[in-house]
Short mmCIF file of C-alpha atoms in Angstrom, two decimals:
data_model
loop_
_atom_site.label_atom_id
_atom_site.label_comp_id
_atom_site.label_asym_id
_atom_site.label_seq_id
_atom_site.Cartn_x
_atom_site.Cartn_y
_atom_site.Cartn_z
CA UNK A 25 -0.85 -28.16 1.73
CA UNK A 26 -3.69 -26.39 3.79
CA UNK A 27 -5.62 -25.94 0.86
CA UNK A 28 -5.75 -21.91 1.48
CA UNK A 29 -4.96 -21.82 -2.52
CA UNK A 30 -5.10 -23.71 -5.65
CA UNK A 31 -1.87 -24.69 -7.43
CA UNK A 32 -2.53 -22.15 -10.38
CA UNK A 33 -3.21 -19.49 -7.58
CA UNK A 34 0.10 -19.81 -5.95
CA UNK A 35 2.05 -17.89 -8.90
CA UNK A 36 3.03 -14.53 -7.73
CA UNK A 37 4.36 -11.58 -9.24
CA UNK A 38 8.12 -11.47 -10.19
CA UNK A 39 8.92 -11.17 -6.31
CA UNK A 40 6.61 -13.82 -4.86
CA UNK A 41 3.57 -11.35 -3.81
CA UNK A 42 0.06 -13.30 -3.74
CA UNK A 43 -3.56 -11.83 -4.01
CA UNK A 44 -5.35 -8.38 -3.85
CA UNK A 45 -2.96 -6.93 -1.16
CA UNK A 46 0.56 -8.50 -2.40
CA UNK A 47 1.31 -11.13 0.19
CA UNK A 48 4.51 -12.47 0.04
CA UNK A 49 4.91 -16.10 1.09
CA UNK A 50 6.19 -15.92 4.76
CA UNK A 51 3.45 -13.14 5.75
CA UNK A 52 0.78 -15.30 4.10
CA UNK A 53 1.39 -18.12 6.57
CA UNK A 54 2.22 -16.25 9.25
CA UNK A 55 -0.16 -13.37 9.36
CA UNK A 56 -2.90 -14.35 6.24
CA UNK A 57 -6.43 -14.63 8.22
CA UNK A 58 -9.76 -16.30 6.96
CA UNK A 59 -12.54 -13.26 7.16
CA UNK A 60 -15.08 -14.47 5.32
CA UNK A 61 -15.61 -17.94 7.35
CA UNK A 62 -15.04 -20.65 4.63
CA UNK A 63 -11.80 -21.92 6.64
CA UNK A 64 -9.27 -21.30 4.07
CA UNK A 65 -7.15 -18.00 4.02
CA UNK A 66 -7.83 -17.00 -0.04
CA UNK A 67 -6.08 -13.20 -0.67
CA UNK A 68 -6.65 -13.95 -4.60
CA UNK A 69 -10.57 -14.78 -4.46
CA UNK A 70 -11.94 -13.68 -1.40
CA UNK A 71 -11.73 -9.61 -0.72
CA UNK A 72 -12.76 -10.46 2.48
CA UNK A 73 -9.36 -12.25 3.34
CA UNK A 74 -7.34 -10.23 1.34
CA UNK A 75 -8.47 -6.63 3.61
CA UNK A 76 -8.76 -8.32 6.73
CA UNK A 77 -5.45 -10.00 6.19
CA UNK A 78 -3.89 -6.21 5.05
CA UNK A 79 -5.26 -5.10 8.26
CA UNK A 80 -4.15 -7.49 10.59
CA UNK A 81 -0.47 -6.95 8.70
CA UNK A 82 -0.27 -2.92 9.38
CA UNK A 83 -1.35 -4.37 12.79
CA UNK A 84 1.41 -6.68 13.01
CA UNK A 85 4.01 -4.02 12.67
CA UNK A 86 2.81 -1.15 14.66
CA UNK A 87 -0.40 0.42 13.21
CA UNK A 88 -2.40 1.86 15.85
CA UNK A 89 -5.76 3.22 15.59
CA UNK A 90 -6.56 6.80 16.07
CA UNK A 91 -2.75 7.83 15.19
CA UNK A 92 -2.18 10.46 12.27
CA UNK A 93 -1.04 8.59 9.31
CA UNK A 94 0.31 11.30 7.19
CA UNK A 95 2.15 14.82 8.74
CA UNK A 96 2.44 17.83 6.78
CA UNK A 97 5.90 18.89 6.15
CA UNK A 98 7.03 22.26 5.08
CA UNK A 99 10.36 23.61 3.47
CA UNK A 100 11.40 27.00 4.48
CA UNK A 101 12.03 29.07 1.42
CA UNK A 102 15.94 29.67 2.39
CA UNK A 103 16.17 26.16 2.61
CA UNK A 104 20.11 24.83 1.84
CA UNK A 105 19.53 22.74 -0.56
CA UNK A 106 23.07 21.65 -0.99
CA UNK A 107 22.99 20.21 2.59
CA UNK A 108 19.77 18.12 2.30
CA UNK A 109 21.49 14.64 1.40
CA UNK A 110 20.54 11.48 3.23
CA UNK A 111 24.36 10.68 3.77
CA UNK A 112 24.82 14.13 5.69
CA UNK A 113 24.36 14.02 9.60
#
C-alpha cells in the first residue's frame, strides 16, 4: 500500500524472504530503509536499499562497529569427544 514494491515483487521465497538480502515481511516494514533517495524502500531493485537496509538490520539487533566478528576457536587434541553434546551441562 506504500508503493515500496510492485505486486509481482512481493512473492518471496518459500518462507516469505523479499529482495537481495532476504527480508521477511515484518523486518521490511519495520526496519527496510530508502538509501538511494527515490522515497520507496525497494530490497528487490535497488542495491542501495537492499545493503543499507541489511545494515541497519545487524544494527537493529546488536552489531556494533569495531567489535571482532569471528573468534578463533581451538580443540585440544585430548579433547572428550563423548562429552561434547549440546544437551550436556
Amino acid at each position: 500500500d506504500n508503493g515500496d514494491l510492485e505486486l509481482e515483487d512481493m512473492k518471496g521465497a518459500w518462507a516469505g524472504e523479499i529482495g537481495h538480502t532476504q527480508f521477511l515481511p515484518k523486518e521490511y516494514f519495520q526496519t527496510a530503509v530508502d538509501y538511494d533517495g527515490d522515497g520507496h524502500r525497494n530490497l528487490r531493485r535497488s542495491v542501495d536499499d537492499a545493503m543499507a537496509s541489511g545494515a541497519a538490520l545487524l544494527i537493529k539487533h546488536g552489531w556494533q562497529p569495531n567489535q571482532p566478528w569471528l573468534v578463533e576457536v581451538t580443540v585440544p587434541e585430548d579433547m572428550p569427544w563423548d562429552q561434547a553434546d549440546i544437551a550436556i551441562q
